[in-house]
PDB file of C-alpha atoms in Angstrom:
ATOM      1  CA  THR A  38     134.366 152.447  58.965  1.00 90.00           C
ATOM      2  CA  LEU A  39     130.999 154.069  59.622  1.00 94.00           C
ATOM      3  CA  GLY A  40     127.840 153.924  59.623  1.00 94.00           C
ATOM      4  CA  ALA A  41     124.424 153.904  61.407  1.00 95.00           C
ATOM      5  CA  ASP A  42     122.524 151.323  62.908  1.00 93.00           C
ATOM      6  CA  VAL A  43     118.988 149.818  63.933  1.00 94.00           C
ATOM      7  CA  PHE A  44     118.531 147.430  66.305  1.00 92.00           C
ATOM      8  CA  TYR A  45     115.401 145.786  67.656  1.00 91.00           C
ATOM      9  CA  ASN A  46     115.716 144.098  71.387  1.00 87.00           C
ATOM     10  CA  ASN A  47     112.451 142.103  72.282  1.00 87.00           C
ATOM     11  CA  ALA A  48     114.663 141.433  75.828  1.00 86.00           C
ATOM     12  CA  ILE A  49     114.420 145.549  76.387  1.00 87.00           C
ATOM     13  CA  PRO A  50     110.354 145.677  77.383  1.00 89.00           C
ATOM     14  CA  VAL A  51     111.620 141.894  79.851  1.00 88.00           C
ATOM     15  CA  ARG A  52     114.350 144.201  81.472  1.00 86.00           C
ATOM     16  CA  LYS A  53     112.470 146.935  82.291  1.00 86.00           C
ATOM     17  CA  GLY A  54     109.371 145.050  83.952  1.00 86.00           C
ATOM     18  CA  ASP A  55     106.898 147.029  81.270  1.00 87.00           C
ATOM     19  CA  PRO A  56     105.609 145.574  77.688  1.00 88.00           C
ATOM     20  CA  ASP A  57     104.543 149.205  76.881  1.00 88.00           C
ATOM     21  CA  THR A  58     108.496 150.063  76.441  1.00 89.00           C
ATOM     22  CA  SER A  59     110.248 150.691  73.013  1.00 90.00           C
ATOM     23  CA  LYS A  60     112.068 148.107  71.236  1.00 91.00           C
ATOM     24  CA  PHE A  61     114.373 150.016  69.071  1.00 94.00           C
ATOM     25  CA  ARG A  62     117.585 151.752  69.216  1.00 93.00           C
ATOM     26  CA  VAL A  63     118.998 153.784  66.696  1.00 97.00           C
ATOM     27  CA  GLY A  64     123.359 154.175  66.717  1.00 96.00           C
ATOM     28  CA  ILE A  65     126.026 155.661  64.773  1.00 98.00           C
ATOM     29  CA  HIS A  66     129.844 154.248  65.110  1.00 97.00           C
ATOM     30  CA  ALA A  67     133.261 154.941  63.831  1.00 98.00           C
ATOM     31  CA  GLY A  68     135.881 152.045  63.832  1.00 97.00           C
ATOM     32  CA  HIS A  69     138.592 150.135  62.235  1.00 97.00           C
ATOM     33  CA  GLU A  70     138.702 146.630  59.840  1.00 95.00           C
ATOM     34  CA  LEU A  71     142.237 145.094  59.670  1.00 97.00           C
ATOM     35  CA  ILE A  72     142.164 142.890  56.842  1.00 95.00           C
ATOM     36  CA  ALA A  73     144.337 140.251  55.895  1.00 96.00           C
ATOM     37  CA  GLY A  74     143.304 138.533  52.815  1.00 95.00           C
ATOM     38  CA  ARG A  75     140.049 137.740  52.541  1.00 96.00           C
ATOM     39  CA  ASN A  76     139.572 138.129  56.377  1.00 97.00           C
ATOM     40  CA  SER A  77     139.063 140.940  58.208  1.00 96.00           C
ATOM     41  CA  VAL A  78     139.090 141.588  62.236  1.00 98.00           C
ATOM     42  CA  LEU A  79     136.278 144.350  62.461  1.00 96.00           C
ATOM     43  CA  PHE A  80     136.795 146.850  65.993  1.00 97.00           C
ATOM     44  CA  GLN A  81     133.713 149.976  65.905  1.00 97.00           C
ATOM     45  CA  LEU A  82     132.803 152.035  69.077  1.00 97.00           C
ATOM     46  CA  GLY A  83     129.385 153.626  68.599  1.00 97.00           C
ATOM     47  CA  TYR A  84     126.678 155.763  70.182  1.00 97.00           C
ATOM     48  CA  TYR A  85     122.682 155.811  70.357  1.00 96.00           C
ATOM     49  CA  VAL A  86     121.252 158.492  69.385  1.00 97.00           C
ATOM     50  CA  TYR A  87     118.004 157.290  69.732  1.00 95.00           C
ATOM     51  CA  ARG A  88     117.468 155.603  73.250  1.00 92.00           C
ATOM     52  CA  PRO A  89     114.192 156.012  75.086  1.00 89.00           C
ATOM     53  CA  VAL A  90     114.993 153.462  77.693  1.00 87.00           C
ATOM     54  CA  ASP A  91     117.835 153.431  80.588  1.00 87.00           C
ATOM     55  CA  VAL A  92     118.900 149.757  80.034  1.00 86.00           C
ATOM     56  CA  ASP A  93     122.358 149.788  79.353  1.00 86.00           C
ATOM     57  CA  THR A  94     125.225 152.804  78.560  1.00 91.00           C
ATOM     58  CA  GLN A  95     124.865 155.266  75.930  1.00 94.00           C
ATOM     59  CA  MET A  96     128.410 154.108  73.950  1.00 96.00           C
ATOM     60  CA  TYR A  97     128.267 150.211  73.151  1.00 96.00           C
ATOM     61  CA  TRP A  98     131.277 148.875  71.032  1.00 95.00           C
ATOM     62  CA  ARG A  99     131.413 145.637  68.657  1.00 95.00           C
ATOM     63  CA  LEU A 100     133.587 143.436  67.585  1.00 96.00           C
ATOM     64  CA  GLY A 101     133.676 140.838  64.716  1.00 97.00           C
ATOM     65  CA  ILE A 102     134.899 138.665  62.291  1.00 98.00           C
ATOM     66  CA  LYS A 103     134.438 138.939  58.148  1.00 96.00           C
ATOM     67  CA  HIS A 104     134.902 136.358  55.808  1.00 97.00           C
ATOM     68  CA  HIS A 105     134.871 137.745  52.026  1.00 95.00           C
ATOM     69  CA  LEU A 106     133.685 134.993  49.786  1.00 97.00           C
ATOM     70  CA  SER A 107     134.238 137.394  46.416  1.00 95.00           C
ATOM     71  CA  ASP A 108     135.342 141.017  45.664  1.00 91.00           C
ATOM     72  CA  ALA A 109     131.313 142.403  47.001  1.00 93.00           C
ATOM     73  CA  ILE A 110     130.284 139.253  49.060  1.00 96.00           C
ATOM     74  CA  PHE A 111     131.048 138.924  52.526  1.00 96.00           C
ATOM     75  CA  ILE A 112     130.168 136.815  55.845  1.00 97.00           C
ATOM     76  CA  GLY A 113     130.397 137.463  59.124  1.00 97.00           C
ATOM     77  CA  ALA A 114     129.778 137.568  63.028  1.00 98.00           C
ATOM     78  CA  ASN A 115     129.854 140.468  65.829  1.00 96.00           C
ATOM     79  CA  LEU A 116     129.576 140.546  70.004  1.00 96.00           C
ATOM     80  CA  LYS A 117     128.073 143.573  70.623  1.00 95.00           C
ATOM     81  CA  ALA A 118     128.391 144.822  74.241  1.00 95.00           C
ATOM     82  CA  HIS A 119     128.035 147.623  76.924  1.00 92.00           C
ATOM     83  CA  LEU A 120     130.495 148.648  79.357  1.00 88.00           C
ATOM     84  CA  GLY A 121     131.991 144.333  78.670  1.00 82.00           C
ATOM     85  CA  LYS A 122     129.003 143.251  79.329  1.00 87.00           C
ATOM     86  CA  ALA A 123     128.074 140.817  76.033  1.00 89.00           C
ATOM     87  CA  ASP A 124     124.724 142.232  74.723  1.00 85.00           C
ATOM     88  CA  VAL A 125     124.347 141.095  71.455  1.00 89.00           C
ATOM     89  CA  ILE A 126     126.058 138.087  68.525  1.00 93.00           C
ATOM     90  CA  GLU A 127     125.083 139.215  65.016  1.00 93.00           C
ATOM     91  CA  TRP A 128     125.464 137.579  61.879  1.00 94.00           C
ATOM     92  CA  SER A 129     125.613 139.041  59.137  1.00 93.00           C
ATOM     93  CA  LEU A 130     125.721 138.329  55.393  1.00 95.00           C
ATOM     94  CA  GLY A 131     126.205 141.743  52.858  1.00 94.00           C
ATOM     95  CA  TYR A 132     127.119 143.130  49.787  1.00 93.00           C
ATOM     96  CA  ARG A 133     130.040 145.545  48.971  1.00 84.00           C
ATOM     97  CA  TRP A 134     130.475 147.843  46.251  1.00 84.00           C
TER      98      TRP A 134
END
């Protein structure tokens, strides 16, 4: 898998102690999806290309599971972390063409 991510995180200004801190980050990722029938396991490694505030490492990883409801529609849950420290749980609903 290859892709780009845009993150909006309200916790960043709280962690920095500055309410004017940017809440956005942009990253790129590459990974692998192990498919077993209608289910799959996702492993991705990402790198922030835009990270105006240094609250975590420049790299992140994502582990997830997906279930394909049809050939094109899927649901999933991912855990994004920095060096083993969990950042967020992501819920997904997607369309694949």
